[in-house]
Short mmCIF file of C-alpha atoms in Angstrom, two decimals:
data_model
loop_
_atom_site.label_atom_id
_atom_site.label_comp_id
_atom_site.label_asym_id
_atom_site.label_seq_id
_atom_site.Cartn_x
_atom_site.Cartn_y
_atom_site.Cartn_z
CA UNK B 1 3.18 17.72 9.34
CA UNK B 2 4.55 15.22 6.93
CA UNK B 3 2.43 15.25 4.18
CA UNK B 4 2.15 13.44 0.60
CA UNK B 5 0.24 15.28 -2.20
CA UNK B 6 -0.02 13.78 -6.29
CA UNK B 7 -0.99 15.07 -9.17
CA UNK B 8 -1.15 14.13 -13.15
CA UNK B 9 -3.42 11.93 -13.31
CA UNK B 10 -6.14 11.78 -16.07
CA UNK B 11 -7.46 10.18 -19.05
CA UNK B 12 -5.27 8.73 -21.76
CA UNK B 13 -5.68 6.73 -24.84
CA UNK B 14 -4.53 3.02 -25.06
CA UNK B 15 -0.16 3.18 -26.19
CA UNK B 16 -0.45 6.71 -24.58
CA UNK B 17 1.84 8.74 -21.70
CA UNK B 18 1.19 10.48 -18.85
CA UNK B 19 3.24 11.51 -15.99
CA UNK B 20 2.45 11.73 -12.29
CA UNK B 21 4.05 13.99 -9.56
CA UNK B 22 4.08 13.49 -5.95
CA UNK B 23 5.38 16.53 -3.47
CA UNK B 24 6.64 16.05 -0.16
CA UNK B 25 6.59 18.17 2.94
CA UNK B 26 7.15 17.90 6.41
CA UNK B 27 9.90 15.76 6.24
CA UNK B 28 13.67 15.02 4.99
CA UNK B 29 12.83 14.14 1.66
CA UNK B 30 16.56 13.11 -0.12
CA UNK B 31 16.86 10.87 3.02
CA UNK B 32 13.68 9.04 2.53
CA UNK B 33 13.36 6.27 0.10
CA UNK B 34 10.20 6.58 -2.00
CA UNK B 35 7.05 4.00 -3.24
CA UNK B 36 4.51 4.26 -6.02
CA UNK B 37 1.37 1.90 -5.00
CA UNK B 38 -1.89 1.60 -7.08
CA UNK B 39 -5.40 0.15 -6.89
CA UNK B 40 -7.76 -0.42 -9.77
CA UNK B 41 -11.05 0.04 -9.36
CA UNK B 42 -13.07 -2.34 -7.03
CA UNK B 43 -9.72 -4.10 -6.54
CA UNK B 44 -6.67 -4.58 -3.88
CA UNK B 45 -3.55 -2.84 -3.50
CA UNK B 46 -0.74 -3.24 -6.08
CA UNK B 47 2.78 -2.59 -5.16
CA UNK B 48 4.67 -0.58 -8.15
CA UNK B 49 7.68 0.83 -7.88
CA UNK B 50 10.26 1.97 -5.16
CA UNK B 51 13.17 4.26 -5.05
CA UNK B 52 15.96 5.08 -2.50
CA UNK B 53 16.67 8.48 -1.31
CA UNK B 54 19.46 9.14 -3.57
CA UNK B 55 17.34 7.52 -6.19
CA UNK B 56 20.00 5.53 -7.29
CA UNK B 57 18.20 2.24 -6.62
CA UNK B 58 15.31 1.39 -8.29
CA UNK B 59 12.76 -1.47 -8.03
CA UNK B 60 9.21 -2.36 -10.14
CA UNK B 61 6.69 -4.91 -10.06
CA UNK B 62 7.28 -7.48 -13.47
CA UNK B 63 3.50 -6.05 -14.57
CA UNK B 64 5.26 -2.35 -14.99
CA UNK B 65 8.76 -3.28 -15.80
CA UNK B 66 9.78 -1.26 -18.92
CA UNK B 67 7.29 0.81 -19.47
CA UNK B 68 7.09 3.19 -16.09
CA UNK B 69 9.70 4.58 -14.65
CA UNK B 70 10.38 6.30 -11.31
CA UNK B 71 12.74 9.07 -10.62
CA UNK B 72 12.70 11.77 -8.13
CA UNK B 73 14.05 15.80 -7.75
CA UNK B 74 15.22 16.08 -4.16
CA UNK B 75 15.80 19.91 -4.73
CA UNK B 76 12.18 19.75 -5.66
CA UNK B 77 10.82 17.24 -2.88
CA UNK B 78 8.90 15.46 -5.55
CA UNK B 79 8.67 11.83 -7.19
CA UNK B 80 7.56 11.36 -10.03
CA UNK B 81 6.45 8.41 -12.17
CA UNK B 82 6.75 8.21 -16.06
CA UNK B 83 4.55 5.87 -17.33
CA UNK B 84 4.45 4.83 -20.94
CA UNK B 85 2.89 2.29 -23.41
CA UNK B 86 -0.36 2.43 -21.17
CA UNK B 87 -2.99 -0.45 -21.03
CA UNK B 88 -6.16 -0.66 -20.22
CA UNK B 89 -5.13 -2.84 -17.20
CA UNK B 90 -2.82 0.64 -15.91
CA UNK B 91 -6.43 2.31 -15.11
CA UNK B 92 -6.37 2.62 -11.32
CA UNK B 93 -5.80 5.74 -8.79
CA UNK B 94 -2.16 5.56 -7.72
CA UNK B 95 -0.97 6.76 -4.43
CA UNK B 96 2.60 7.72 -3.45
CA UNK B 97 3.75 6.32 -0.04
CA UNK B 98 7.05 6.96 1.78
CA UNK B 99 9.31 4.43 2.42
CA UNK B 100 10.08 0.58 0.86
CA UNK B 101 9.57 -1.10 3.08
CA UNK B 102 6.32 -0.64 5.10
CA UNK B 103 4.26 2.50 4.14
CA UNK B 104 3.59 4.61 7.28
CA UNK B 105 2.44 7.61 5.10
CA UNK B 106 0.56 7.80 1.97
CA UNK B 107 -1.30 10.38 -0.19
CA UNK B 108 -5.01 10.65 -1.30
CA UNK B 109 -4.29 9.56 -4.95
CA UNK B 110 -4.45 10.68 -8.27
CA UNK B 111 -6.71 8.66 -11.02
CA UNK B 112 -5.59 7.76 -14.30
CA UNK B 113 -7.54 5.85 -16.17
CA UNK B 114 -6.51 4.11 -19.71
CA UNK B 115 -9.84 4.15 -22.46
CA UNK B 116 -10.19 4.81 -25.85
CA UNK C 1 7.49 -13.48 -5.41
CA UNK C 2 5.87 -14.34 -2.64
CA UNK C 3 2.23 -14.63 -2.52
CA UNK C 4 -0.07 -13.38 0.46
CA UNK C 5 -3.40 -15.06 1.00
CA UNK C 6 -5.85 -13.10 3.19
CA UNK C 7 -8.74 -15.05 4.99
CA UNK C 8 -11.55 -14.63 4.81
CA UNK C 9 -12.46 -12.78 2.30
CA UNK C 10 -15.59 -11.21 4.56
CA UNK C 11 -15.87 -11.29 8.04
CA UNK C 12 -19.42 -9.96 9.62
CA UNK C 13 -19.22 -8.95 12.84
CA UNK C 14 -20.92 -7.38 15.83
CA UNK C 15 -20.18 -4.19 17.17
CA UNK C 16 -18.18 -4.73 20.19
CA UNK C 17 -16.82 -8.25 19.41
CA UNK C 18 -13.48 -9.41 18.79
CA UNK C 19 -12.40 -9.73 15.14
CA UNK C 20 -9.25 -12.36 13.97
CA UNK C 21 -8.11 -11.70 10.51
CA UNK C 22 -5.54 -14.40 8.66
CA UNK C 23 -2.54 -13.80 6.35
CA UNK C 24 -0.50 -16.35 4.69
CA UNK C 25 2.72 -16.45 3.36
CA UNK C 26 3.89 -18.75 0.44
CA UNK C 27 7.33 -18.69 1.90
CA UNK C 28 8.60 -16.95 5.15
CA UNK C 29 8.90 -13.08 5.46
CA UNK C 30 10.06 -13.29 8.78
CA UNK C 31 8.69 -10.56 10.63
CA UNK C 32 8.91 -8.09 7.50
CA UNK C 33 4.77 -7.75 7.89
CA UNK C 34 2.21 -4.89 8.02
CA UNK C 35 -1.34 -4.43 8.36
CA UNK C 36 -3.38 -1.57 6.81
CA UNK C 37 -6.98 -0.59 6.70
CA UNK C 38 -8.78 1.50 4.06
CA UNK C 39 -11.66 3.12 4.33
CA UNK C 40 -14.15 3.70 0.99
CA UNK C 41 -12.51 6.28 -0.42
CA UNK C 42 -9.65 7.09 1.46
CA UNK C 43 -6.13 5.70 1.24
CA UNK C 44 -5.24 2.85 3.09
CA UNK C 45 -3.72 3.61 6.68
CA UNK C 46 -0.81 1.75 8.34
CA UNK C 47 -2.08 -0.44 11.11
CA UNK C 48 0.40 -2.95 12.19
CA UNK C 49 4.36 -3.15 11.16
CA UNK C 50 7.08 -5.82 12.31
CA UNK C 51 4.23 -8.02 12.50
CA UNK C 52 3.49 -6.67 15.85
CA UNK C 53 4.40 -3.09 16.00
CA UNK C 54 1.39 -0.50 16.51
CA UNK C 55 1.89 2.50 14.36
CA UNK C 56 2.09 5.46 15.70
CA UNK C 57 -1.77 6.86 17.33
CA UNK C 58 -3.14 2.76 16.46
CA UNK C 59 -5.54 2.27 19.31
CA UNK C 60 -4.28 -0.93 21.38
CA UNK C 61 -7.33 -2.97 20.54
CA UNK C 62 -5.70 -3.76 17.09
CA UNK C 63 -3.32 -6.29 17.86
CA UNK C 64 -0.40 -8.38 15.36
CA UNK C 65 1.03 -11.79 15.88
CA UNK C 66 3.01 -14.42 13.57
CA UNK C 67 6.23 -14.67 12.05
CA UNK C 68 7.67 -16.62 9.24
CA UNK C 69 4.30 -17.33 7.03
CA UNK C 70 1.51 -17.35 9.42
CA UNK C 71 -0.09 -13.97 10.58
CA UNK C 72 -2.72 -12.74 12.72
CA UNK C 73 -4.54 -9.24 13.17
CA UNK C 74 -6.87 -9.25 16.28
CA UNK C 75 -9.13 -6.01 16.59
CA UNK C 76 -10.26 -7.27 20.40
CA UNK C 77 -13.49 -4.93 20.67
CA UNK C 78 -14.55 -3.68 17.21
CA UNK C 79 -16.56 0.12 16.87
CA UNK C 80 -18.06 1.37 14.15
CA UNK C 81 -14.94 3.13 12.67
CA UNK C 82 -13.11 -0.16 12.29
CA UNK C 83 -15.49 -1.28 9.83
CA UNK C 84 -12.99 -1.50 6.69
CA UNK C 85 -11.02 -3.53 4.27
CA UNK C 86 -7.62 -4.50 5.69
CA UNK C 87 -4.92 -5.82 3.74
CA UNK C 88 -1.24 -7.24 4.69
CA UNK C 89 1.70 -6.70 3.21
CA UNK C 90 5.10 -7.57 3.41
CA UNK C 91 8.67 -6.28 2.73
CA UNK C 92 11.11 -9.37 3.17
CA UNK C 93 12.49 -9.05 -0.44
CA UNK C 94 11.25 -7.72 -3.76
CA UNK C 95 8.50 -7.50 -5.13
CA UNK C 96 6.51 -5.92 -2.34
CA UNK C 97 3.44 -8.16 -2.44
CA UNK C 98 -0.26 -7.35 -0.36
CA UNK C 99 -2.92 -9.68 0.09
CA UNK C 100 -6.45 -9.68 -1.84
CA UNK C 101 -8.00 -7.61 1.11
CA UNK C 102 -10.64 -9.13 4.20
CA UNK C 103 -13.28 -6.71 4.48
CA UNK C 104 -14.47 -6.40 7.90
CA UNK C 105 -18.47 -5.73 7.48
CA UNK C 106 -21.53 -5.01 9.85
CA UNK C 107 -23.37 -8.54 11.67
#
């Protein structure tokens, strides 16, 4: 069963870091390419960041450019995403989703949420 | 980037009637176009891909038409499960962009 499972999530203060993990199963993970998605609360979806299998493509949405990063351990099956400089506006749950291009499988989110 | 404008925002509908959700394109995505629904809760669920492509185990009353900027999702009969927010999405070029969401509520 493919499966998608994140953790790291949490609270962190305003300027702070935090980074989140994603593990894959089920699946050929170094031949999948890779997508970070989030929603803040009460809102829509937000596209966030992608990555190809190799990982040596990488895209981000302009809100997240330069201060999160995505990278990925295919020895480990997992994704990861750095984020730094967090804002407020950063609080939402973010889900991991295989693929770039449409999402056919997702996870059940982790929550991070940016307050003082 | 392109932006995707969902309409309407709500739709209330009867149990058992037919349900036509719109998605708009500020430029043309070709048929680089999914449909998901979320549940409260839950992450969202892939629906509809190559703007008319059921997902794998999508019952066939949810439906996709359009290309270029103009989209449709047709749910022909609707149950109680299918009550939901549904957003499109679409993958022609970067950024990845969704729309603001219909939510698909009770009559």
């Amino acid at each position: 069963e493919v499966q998608l499972l994140e953790s790291g999530g949490g609270l962190v203060q305003p300027g702070g870091s935090l980074r989140l993990s994603c593990a894959a199963s089920g699946f050929t993970f170094s031949g999948s390419a890779m997508t970070w998605v989030r929603q803040a609360p009460g809102k829509g979806l937000e596209w966030v960041s992608s990555i190809s299998g190799s990982g040596g493509s990488t895209f981000y949405g302009d809100s997240v450019k330069g201060r999160l990063t995505i990278s990925r351990d295919n020895s480990k099956n997992t994704l990861y995403l750095q984020m730094n400089s967090l804002r407020a506006e950063d609080t939402a749950v973010y889900y991991c989703a295989k693929d770039f291009t449409f999402f056919g499988v997702w996870g059940k989110g982790t929550t991070v949420t940016v307050s003082s | 980037e392109i932006v995707m404008t969902q309409s309407p925002a709500t739709l209330s509908v009867s149990p058992g009637e037919r349900a036509t959700l719109s998605c708009r394109a500020s430029q043309s995505v070709s048929s680089n176009f999914a449909w998901y629904q979320q549940k409260p809760g839950q992450a969202p669920r892939l629906l509809i891909y190559g703007a008319s492509t059921r997902a794998t185990g999508i019952p066939a009353r949810f439906s996709g038409s359009g290309s270029g900027t103009e989209f449709t999702l047709t749910i022909s009969s609707l149950e109680s499960e299918d009550f939901a927010v549904y957003y499109c999405q679409h993958y022609n070029n970067w950024p990845r962009t969704f729309g603001q969401g219909t939510k698909v509520e009770i009559k």
